Short mmCIF file of C-alpha atoms in Angstrom, two decimals:
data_model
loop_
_atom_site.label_atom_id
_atom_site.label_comp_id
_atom_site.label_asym_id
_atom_site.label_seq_id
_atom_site.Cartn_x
_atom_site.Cartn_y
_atom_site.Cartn_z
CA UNK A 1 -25.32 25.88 14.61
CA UNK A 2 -22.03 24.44 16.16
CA UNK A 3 -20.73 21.26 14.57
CA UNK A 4 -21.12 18.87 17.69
CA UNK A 5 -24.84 20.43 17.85
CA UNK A 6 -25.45 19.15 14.08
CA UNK A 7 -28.32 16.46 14.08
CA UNK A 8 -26.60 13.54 12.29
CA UNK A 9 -28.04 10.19 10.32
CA UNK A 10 -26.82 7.13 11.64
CA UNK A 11 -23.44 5.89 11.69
CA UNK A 12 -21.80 3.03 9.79
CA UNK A 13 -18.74 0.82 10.84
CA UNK A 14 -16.18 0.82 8.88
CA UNK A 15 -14.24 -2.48 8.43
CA UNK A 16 -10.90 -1.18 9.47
CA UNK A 17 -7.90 -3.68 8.41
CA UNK A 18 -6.34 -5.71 11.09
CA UNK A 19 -2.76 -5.24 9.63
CA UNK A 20 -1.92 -8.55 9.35
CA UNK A 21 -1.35 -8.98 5.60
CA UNK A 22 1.59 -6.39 4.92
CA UNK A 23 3.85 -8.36 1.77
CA UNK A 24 7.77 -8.79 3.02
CA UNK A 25 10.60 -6.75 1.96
CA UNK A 26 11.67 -9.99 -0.30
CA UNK A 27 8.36 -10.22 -1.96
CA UNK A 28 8.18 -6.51 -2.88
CA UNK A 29 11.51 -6.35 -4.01
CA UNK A 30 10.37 -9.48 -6.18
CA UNK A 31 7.39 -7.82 -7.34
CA UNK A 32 7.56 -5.87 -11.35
CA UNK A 33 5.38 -4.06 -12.83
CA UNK A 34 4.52 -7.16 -15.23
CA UNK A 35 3.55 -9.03 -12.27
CA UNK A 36 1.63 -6.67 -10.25
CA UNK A 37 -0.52 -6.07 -13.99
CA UNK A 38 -0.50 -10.37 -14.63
CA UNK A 39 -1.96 -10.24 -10.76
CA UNK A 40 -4.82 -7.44 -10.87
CA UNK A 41 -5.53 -9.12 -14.19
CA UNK A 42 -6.57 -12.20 -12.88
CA UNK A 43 -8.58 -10.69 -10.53
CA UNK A 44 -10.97 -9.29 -12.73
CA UNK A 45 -13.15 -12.40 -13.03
CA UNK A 46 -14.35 -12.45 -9.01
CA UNK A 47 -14.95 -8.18 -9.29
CA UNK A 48 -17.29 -9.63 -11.79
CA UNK A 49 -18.76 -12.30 -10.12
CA UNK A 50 -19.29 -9.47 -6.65
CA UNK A 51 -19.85 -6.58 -8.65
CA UNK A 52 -24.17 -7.15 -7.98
CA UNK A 53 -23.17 -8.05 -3.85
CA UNK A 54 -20.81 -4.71 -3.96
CA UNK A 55 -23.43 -2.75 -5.38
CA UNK A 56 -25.90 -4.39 -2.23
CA UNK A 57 -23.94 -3.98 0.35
CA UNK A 58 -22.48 -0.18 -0.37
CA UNK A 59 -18.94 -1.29 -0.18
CA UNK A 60 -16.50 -3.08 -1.68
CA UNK A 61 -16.88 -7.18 -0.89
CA UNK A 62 -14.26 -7.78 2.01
CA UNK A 63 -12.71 -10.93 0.59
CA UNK A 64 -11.98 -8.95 -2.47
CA UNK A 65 -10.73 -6.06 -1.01
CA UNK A 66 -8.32 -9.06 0.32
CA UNK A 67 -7.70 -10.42 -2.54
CA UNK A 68 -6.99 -6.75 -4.27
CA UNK A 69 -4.43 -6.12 -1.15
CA UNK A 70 -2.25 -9.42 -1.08
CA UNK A 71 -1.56 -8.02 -4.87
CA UNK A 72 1.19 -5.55 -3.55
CA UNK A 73 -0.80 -2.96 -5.19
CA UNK A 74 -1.11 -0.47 -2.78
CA UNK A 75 2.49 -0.42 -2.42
CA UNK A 76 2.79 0.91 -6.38
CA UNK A 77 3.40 4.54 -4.72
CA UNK A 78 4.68 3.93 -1.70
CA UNK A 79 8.59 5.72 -1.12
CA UNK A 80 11.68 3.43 -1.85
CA UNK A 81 12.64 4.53 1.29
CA UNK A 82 10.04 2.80 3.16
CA UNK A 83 10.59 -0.69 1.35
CA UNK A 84 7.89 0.94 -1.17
CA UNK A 85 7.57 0.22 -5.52
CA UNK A 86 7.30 3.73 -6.82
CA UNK A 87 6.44 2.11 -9.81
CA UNK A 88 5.66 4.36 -12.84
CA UNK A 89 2.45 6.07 -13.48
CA UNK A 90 2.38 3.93 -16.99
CA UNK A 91 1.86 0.80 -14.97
CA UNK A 92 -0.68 2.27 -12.23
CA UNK A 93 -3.35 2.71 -14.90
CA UNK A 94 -2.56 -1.15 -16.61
CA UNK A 95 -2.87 -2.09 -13.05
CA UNK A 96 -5.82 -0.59 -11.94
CA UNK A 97 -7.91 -0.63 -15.34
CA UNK A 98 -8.95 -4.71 -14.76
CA UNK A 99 -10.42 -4.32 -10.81
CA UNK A 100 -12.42 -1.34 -13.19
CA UNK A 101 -13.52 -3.77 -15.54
CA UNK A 102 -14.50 -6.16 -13.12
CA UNK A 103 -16.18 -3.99 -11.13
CA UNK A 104 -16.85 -0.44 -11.38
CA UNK A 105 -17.00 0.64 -7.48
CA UNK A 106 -14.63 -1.39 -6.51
CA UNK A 107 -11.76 -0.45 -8.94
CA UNK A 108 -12.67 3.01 -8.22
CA UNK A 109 -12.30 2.63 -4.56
CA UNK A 110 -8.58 0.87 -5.28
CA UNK A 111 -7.36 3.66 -7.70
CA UNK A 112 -8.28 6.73 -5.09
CA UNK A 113 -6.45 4.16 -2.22
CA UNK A 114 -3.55 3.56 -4.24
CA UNK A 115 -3.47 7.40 -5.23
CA UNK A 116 -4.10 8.38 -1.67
CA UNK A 117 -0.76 6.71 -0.67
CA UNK A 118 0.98 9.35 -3.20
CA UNK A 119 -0.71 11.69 -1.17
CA UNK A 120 0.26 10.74 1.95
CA UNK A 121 3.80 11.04 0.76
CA UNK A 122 3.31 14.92 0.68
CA UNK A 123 2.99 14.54 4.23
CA UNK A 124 5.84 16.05 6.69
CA UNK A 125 8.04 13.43 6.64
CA UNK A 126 7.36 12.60 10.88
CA UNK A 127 4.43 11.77 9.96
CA UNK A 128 5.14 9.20 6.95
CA UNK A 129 7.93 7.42 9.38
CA UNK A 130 4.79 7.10 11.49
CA UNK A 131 2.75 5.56 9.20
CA UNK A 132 5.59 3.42 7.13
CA UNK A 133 8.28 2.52 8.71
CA UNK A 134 9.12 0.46 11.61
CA UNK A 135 7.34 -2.60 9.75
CA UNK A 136 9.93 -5.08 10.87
CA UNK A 137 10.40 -8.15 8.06
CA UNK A 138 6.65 -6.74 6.33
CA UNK A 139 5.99 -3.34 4.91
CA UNK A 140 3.45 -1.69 6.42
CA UNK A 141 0.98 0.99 4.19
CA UNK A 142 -2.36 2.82 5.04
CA UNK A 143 -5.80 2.96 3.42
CA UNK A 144 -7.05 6.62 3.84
CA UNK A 145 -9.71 8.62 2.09
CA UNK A 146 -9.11 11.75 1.35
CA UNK A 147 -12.26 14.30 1.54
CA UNK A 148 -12.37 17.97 0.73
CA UNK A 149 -15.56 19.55 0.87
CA UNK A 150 -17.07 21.06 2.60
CA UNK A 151 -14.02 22.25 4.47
CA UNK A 152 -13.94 21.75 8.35
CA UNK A 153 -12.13 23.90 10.60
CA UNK A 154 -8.92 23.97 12.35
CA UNK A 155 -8.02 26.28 15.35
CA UNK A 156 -4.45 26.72 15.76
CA UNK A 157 -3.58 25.46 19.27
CA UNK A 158 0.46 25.17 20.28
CA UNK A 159 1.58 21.77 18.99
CA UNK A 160 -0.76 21.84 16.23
CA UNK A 161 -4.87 22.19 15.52
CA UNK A 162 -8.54 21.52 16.61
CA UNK A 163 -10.36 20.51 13.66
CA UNK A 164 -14.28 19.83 13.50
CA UNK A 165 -16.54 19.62 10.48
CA UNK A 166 -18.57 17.11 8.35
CA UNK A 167 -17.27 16.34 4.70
CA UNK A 168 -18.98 14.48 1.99
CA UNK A 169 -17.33 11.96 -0.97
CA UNK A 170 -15.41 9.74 1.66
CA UNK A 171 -13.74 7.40 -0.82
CA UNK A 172 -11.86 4.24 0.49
CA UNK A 173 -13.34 4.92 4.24
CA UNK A 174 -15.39 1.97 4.97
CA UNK A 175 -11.72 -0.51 4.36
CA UNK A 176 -9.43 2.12 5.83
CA UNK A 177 -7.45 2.88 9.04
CA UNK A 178 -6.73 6.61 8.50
CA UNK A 179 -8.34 9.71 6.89
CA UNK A 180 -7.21 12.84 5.46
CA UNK A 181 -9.87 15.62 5.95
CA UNK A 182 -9.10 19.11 4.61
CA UNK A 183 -9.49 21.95 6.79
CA UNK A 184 -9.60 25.98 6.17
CA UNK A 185 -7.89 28.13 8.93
CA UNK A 186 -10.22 30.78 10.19
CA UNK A 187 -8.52 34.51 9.51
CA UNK A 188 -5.31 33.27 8.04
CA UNK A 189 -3.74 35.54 5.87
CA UNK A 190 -1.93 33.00 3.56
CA UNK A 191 -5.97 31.19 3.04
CA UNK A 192 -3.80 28.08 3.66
CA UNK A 193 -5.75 24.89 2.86
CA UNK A 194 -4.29 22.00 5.63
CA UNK A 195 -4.70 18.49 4.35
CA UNK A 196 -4.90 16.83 8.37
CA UNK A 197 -4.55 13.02 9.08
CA UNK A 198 -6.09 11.05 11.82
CA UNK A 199 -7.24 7.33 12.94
CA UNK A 200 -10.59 6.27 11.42
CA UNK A 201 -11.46 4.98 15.10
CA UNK A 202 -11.82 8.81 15.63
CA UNK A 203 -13.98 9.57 13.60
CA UNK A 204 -18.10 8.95 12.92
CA UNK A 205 -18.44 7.54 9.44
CA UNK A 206 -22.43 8.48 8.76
CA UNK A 207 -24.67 6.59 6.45
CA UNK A 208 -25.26 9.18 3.59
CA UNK A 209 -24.41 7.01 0.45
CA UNK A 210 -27.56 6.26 -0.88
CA UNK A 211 -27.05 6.98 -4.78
CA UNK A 212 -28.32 5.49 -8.18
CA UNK A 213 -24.60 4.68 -9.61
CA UNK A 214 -21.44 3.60 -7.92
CA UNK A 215 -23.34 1.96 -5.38
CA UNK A 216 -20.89 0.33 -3.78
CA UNK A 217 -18.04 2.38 -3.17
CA UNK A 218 -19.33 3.17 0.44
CA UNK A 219 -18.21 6.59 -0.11
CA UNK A 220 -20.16 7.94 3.22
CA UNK A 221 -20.12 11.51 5.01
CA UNK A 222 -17.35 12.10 7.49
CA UNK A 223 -17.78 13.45 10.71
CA UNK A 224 -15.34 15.23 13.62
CA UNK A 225 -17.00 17.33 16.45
CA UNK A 226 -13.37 18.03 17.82
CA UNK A 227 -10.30 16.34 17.54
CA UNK A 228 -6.51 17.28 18.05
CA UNK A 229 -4.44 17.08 14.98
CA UNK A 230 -0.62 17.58 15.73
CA UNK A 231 1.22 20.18 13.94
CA UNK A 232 3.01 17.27 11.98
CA UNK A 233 0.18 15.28 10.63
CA UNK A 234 -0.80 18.27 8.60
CA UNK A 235 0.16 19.70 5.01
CA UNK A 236 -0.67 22.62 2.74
CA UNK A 237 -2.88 21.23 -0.03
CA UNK A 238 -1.67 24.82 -2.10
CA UNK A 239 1.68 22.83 -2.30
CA UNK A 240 0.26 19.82 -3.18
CA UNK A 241 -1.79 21.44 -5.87
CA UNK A 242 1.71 22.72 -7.08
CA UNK A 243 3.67 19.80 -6.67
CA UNK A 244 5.77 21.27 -4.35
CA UNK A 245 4.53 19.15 -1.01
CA UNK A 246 7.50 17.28 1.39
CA UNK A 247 7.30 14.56 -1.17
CA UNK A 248 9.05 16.51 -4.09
CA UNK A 249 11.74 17.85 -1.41
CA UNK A 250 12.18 14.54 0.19
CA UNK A 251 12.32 11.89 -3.22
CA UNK A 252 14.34 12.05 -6.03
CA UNK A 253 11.87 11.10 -8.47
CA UNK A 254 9.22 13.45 -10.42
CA UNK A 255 6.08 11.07 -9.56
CA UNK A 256 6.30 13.29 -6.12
CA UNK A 257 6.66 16.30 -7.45
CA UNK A 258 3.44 16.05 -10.32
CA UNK A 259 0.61 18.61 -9.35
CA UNK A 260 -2.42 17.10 -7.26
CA UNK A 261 -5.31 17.45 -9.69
CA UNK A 262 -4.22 16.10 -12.92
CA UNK A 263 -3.15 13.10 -11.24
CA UNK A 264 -6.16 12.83 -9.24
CA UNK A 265 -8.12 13.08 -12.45
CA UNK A 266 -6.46 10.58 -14.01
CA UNK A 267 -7.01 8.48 -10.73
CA UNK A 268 -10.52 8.64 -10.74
CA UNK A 269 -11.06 8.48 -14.85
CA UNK A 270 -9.62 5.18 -14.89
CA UNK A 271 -12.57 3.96 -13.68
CA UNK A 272 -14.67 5.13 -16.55
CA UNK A 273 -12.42 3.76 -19.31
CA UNK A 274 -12.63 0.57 -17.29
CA UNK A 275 -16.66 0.66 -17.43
CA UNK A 276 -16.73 1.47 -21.08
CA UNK A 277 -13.93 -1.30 -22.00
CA UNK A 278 -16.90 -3.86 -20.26
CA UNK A 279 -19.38 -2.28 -22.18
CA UNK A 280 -18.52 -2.40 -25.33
CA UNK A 281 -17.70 -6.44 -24.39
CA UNK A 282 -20.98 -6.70 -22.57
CA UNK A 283 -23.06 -5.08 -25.86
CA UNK A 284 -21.04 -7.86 -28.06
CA UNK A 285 -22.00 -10.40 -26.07
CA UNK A 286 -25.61 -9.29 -26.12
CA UNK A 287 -25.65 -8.80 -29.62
CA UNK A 288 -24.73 -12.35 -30.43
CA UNK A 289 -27.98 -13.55 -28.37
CA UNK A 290 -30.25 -10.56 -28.82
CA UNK A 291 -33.47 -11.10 -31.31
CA UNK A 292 -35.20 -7.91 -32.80
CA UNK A 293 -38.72 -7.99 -31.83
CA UNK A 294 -41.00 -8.78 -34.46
CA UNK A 295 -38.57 -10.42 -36.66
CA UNK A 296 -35.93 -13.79 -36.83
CA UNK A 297 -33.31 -11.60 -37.04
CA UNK A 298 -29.68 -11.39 -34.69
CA UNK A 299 -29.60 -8.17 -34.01
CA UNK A 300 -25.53 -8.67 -34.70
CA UNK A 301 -26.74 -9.05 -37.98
CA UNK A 302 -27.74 -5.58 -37.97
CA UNK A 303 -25.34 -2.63 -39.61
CA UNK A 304 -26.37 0.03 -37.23
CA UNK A 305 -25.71 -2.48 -34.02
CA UNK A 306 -22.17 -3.22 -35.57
CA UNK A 307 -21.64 0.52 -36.17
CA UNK A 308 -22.26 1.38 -32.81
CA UNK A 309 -20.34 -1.30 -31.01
CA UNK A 310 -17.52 -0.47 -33.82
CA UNK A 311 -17.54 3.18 -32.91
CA UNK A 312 -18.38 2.93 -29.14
CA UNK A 313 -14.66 0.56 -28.89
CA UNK A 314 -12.89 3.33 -30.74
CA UNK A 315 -14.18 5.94 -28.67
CA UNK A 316 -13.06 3.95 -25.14
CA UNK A 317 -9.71 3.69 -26.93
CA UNK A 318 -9.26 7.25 -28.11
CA UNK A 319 -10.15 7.98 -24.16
CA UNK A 320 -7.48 5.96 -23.15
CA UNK A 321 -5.28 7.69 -25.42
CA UNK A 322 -6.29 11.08 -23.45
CA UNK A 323 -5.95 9.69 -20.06
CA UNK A 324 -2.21 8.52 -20.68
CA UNK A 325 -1.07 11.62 -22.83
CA UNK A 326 -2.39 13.39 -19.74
CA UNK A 327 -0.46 11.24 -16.60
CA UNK A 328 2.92 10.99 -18.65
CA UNK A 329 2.50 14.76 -19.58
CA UNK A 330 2.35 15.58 -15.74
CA UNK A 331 5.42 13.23 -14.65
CA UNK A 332 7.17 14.96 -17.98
CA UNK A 333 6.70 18.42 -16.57
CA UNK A 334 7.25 17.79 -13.30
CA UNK A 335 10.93 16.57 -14.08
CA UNK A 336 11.41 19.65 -15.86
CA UNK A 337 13.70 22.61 -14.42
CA UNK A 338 10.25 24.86 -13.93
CA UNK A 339 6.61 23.77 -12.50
CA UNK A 340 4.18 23.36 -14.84
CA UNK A 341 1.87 26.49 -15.62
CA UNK A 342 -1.35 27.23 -15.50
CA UNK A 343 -1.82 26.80 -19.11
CA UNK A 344 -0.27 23.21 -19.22
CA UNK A 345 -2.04 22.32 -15.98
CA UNK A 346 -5.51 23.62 -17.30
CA UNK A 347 -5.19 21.71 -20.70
CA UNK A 348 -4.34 18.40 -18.93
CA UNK A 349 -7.53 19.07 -16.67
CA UNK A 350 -9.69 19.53 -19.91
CA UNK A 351 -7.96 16.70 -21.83
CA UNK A 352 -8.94 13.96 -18.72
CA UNK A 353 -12.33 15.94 -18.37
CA UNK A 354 -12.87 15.22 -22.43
CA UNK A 355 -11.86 11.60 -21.86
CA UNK A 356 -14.77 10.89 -19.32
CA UNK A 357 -17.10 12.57 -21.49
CA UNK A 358 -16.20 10.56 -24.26
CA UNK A 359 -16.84 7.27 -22.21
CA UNK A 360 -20.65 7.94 -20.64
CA UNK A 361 -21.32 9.05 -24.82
CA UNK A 362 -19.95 5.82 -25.69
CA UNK A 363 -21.78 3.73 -22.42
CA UNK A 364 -25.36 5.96 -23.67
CA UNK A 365 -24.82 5.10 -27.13
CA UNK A 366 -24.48 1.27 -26.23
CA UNK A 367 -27.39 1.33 -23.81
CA UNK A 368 -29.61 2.98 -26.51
CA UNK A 369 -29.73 0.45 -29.41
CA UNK A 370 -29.45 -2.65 -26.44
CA UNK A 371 -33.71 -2.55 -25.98
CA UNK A 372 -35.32 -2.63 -22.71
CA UNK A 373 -33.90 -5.83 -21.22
CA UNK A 374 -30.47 -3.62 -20.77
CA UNK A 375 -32.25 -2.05 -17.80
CA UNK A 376 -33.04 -4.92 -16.05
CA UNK A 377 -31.36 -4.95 -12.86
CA UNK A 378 -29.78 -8.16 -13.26
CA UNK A 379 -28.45 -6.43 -17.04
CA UNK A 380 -24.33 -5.05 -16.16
CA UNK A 381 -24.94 -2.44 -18.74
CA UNK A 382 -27.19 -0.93 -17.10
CA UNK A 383 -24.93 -0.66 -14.22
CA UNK A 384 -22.66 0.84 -16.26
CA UNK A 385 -24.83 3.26 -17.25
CA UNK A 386 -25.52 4.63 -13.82
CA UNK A 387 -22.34 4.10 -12.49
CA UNK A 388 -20.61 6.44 -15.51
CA UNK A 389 -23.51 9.08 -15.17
CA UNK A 390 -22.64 9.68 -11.30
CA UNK A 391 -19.19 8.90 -12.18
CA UNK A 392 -19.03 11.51 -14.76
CA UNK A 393 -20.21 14.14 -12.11
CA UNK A 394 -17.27 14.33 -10.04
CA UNK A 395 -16.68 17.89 -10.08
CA UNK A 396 -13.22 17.70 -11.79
CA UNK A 397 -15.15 16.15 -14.53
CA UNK A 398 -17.46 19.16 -15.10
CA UNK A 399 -16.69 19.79 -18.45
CA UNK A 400 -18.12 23.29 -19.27
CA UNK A 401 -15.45 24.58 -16.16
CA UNK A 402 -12.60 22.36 -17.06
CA UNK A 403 -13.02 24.38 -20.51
CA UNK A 404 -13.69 27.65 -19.28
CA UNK A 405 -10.41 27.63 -17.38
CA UNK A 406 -8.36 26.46 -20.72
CA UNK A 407 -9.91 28.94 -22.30
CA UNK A 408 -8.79 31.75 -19.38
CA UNK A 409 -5.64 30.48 -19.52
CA UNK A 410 -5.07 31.05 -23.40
CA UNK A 411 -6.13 34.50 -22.80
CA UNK A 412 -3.80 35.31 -20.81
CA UNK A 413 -6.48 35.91 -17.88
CA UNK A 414 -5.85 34.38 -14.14
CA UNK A 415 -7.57 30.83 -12.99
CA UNK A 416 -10.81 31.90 -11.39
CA UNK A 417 -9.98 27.99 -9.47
CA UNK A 418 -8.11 26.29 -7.74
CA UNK A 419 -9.24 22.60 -9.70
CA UNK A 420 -6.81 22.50 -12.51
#
């Protein structure tokens, strides 16, 4: 069956930003690293208070998605050139690890968006001036998901491609102007993966995200019948993988020239350190009030509650720990004379893989000795619960292939994927 003959659920609208709320030159060039942390900090509170309304409405709350933007935040990768922070990868995970906290879809929505600007620096560099520059006295940026499978199709045409297909996981689309969608040429010899960029208002956003965890990061099928992608608003996603895209030819600085997936891994783990960080507070909390049935006794009283919250904080830490070694080992190599290998790229896939495991053992453990009420819906851990268990599933996370390739790699055999 031909894509445009593909029966399709209903559509959604996505709320695509007016573009009206860009910071200045002056106030980026005011704008540290301290005071893009102090501002996503403070934030946390109201992802709290619309965590419940985010998880309702399947996308993240519109006045805080406002409130997340006017903190300069999505500028943290942005190119120097283009009046951009490219702040250091350090500092992306202080700032991003509150909005997690506060709210689980949310923060994960802001991490791939922020990450996605990285991305879009990879781009032929036509195609960033189109999107970046010419912003006058305010910077402009783009929110664009990023989806990757299925793969659509693109036809080569002259000037560029004909793309059609339906992708699922699209991240960041219901607040975002542009898309990336990655496409598979038919026949080509080179089995060149294109990463291709167009308008949201061109494409149908369908209403697929019905789920039992991260509820609200809208992350809804994708859908392009036939569009017409100049030749410039595409890139090889093999060079991304490699950290050899336009951005590590066009910047002097090794944030552009880290490969794809560790990064994105660390991107999209951030969210489950955040979850188990509110968990372990959450259980505390609970603790404190909590009565064992059938007795007088505060459950904080307990040994085996204080044991588990005790080891559950340690293991959220010690994930953390992970997750960092991991991003600064990626920047390290990629400032190195030599990309990094399969070897070191397989082990930091494994390490952030290990890290996300650790957290939903943590989150279980937690839930477990918290009794029934835990699962009532108005209860955050359970929340967590669900949100770390889908969470946990992204495939980069799949833990038995993440060590499978580690383990190819120290033999000496080839990758049998392209994730790592």
């Amino acid at each position: 069956m031909a894509v445009a003959d593909m029966e399709l659920p209903p559509t959604v609208q996505p709320a695509i930003p007016a573009g009206d709320d860009f910071l200045s030159g002056a106030e980026l060039a005011a704008l540290t690293p301290a005071e893009l942390i102090r501002r996503t900090t403070a934030l946390k509170p109201l992802l709290q208070q619309h965590a419940a309304e985010c998880e309702r409405i399947r996308r993240p709350v519109i006045d805080v998605w406002n409130a997340i933007r006017a903190t300069g935040c999505f500028y943290h990768f942005l190119p120097r050139k283009y009046g951009g922070l490219e702040f250091d990868v350090g500092s992306f995970l202080d700032a991003m690890l509150p909005l997690a906290e506060g709210c689980a879809s949310t923060g994960w929505v802001a991490a791939f968006c922020v990450e996605h600007i990285w991305m879009l620096s990879q781009f032929p560099e036509q195609f960033q001036d189109e999107v970046f520059g010419g912003g006058g006295d305010h910077v402009p940026y783009v929110i664009a998901p990023g989806v990757t499978a299925p793969p659509g199709k693109a036809i080569p045409v002259d000037g560029g491609y004909r793309i059609s297909g339906r992708w699922k996981w699209g991240t960041g689309v219901m607040n975002s102007d542009w898309v990336m969608v990655a496409c598979a040429i038919p026949g080509d010899p080179e089995r060149r993966a294109l990463f291709c960029a167009l308008p949201t208002a061109e494409v149908a956003v369908l209403d697929t995200w019905h789920i039992d965890g991260m509820e609200g990061t809208g992350s809804h099928d994708l859908f392009i019948a036939d569009a017409f992608i100049p030749e410039y608003r595409t890139m090889n996603m093999n060079d991304m993988r490699a950290g050899t895209g336009y951005g590590a030819r066009l910047y002097d600085n090794p944030i552009y020239r880290q490969p794809m997936t560790p990064f994105l891994g660390v991107t999209a783990a951030i969210g489950a350190i955040g979850i188990g960080r509110a968990a372990v507070v959450a259980f505390g909390e609970q603790l404190r009030q909590r009565v064992i049935p059938g007795s007088t006794d505060k459950q904080s009283d307990k040994p085996a509650a204080q044991m588990r919250l005790g080891r559950a904080n340690v293991q959220v830490a010690t994930a953390e720990m992970l997750l960092r070694a991991a991003v600064n080992r990626n920047v390290e190599l990629a400032g190195g004379p030599v990309p990094a290998n399969f070897e070191q790229r397989s082990f930091m896939r494994l390490q952030i893989a290990s890290a996300v495991e650790i957290c939903r053992g943590a989150i279980r453990s937690l839930v477990e000795a918290a009794g029934a009420g835990a699962h009532m819906r108005g209860n955050p851990l359970q929340r967590h619960l669900r949100d770390i268990n889908v969470m946990s599933n992204h495939v980069i996370y799949d833990i038995d292939a993440a060590s499978e390739l580690h383990g190819r790699a120290l033999l000496g055999m080839e990758p049998n994927s392209l994730i790592y």
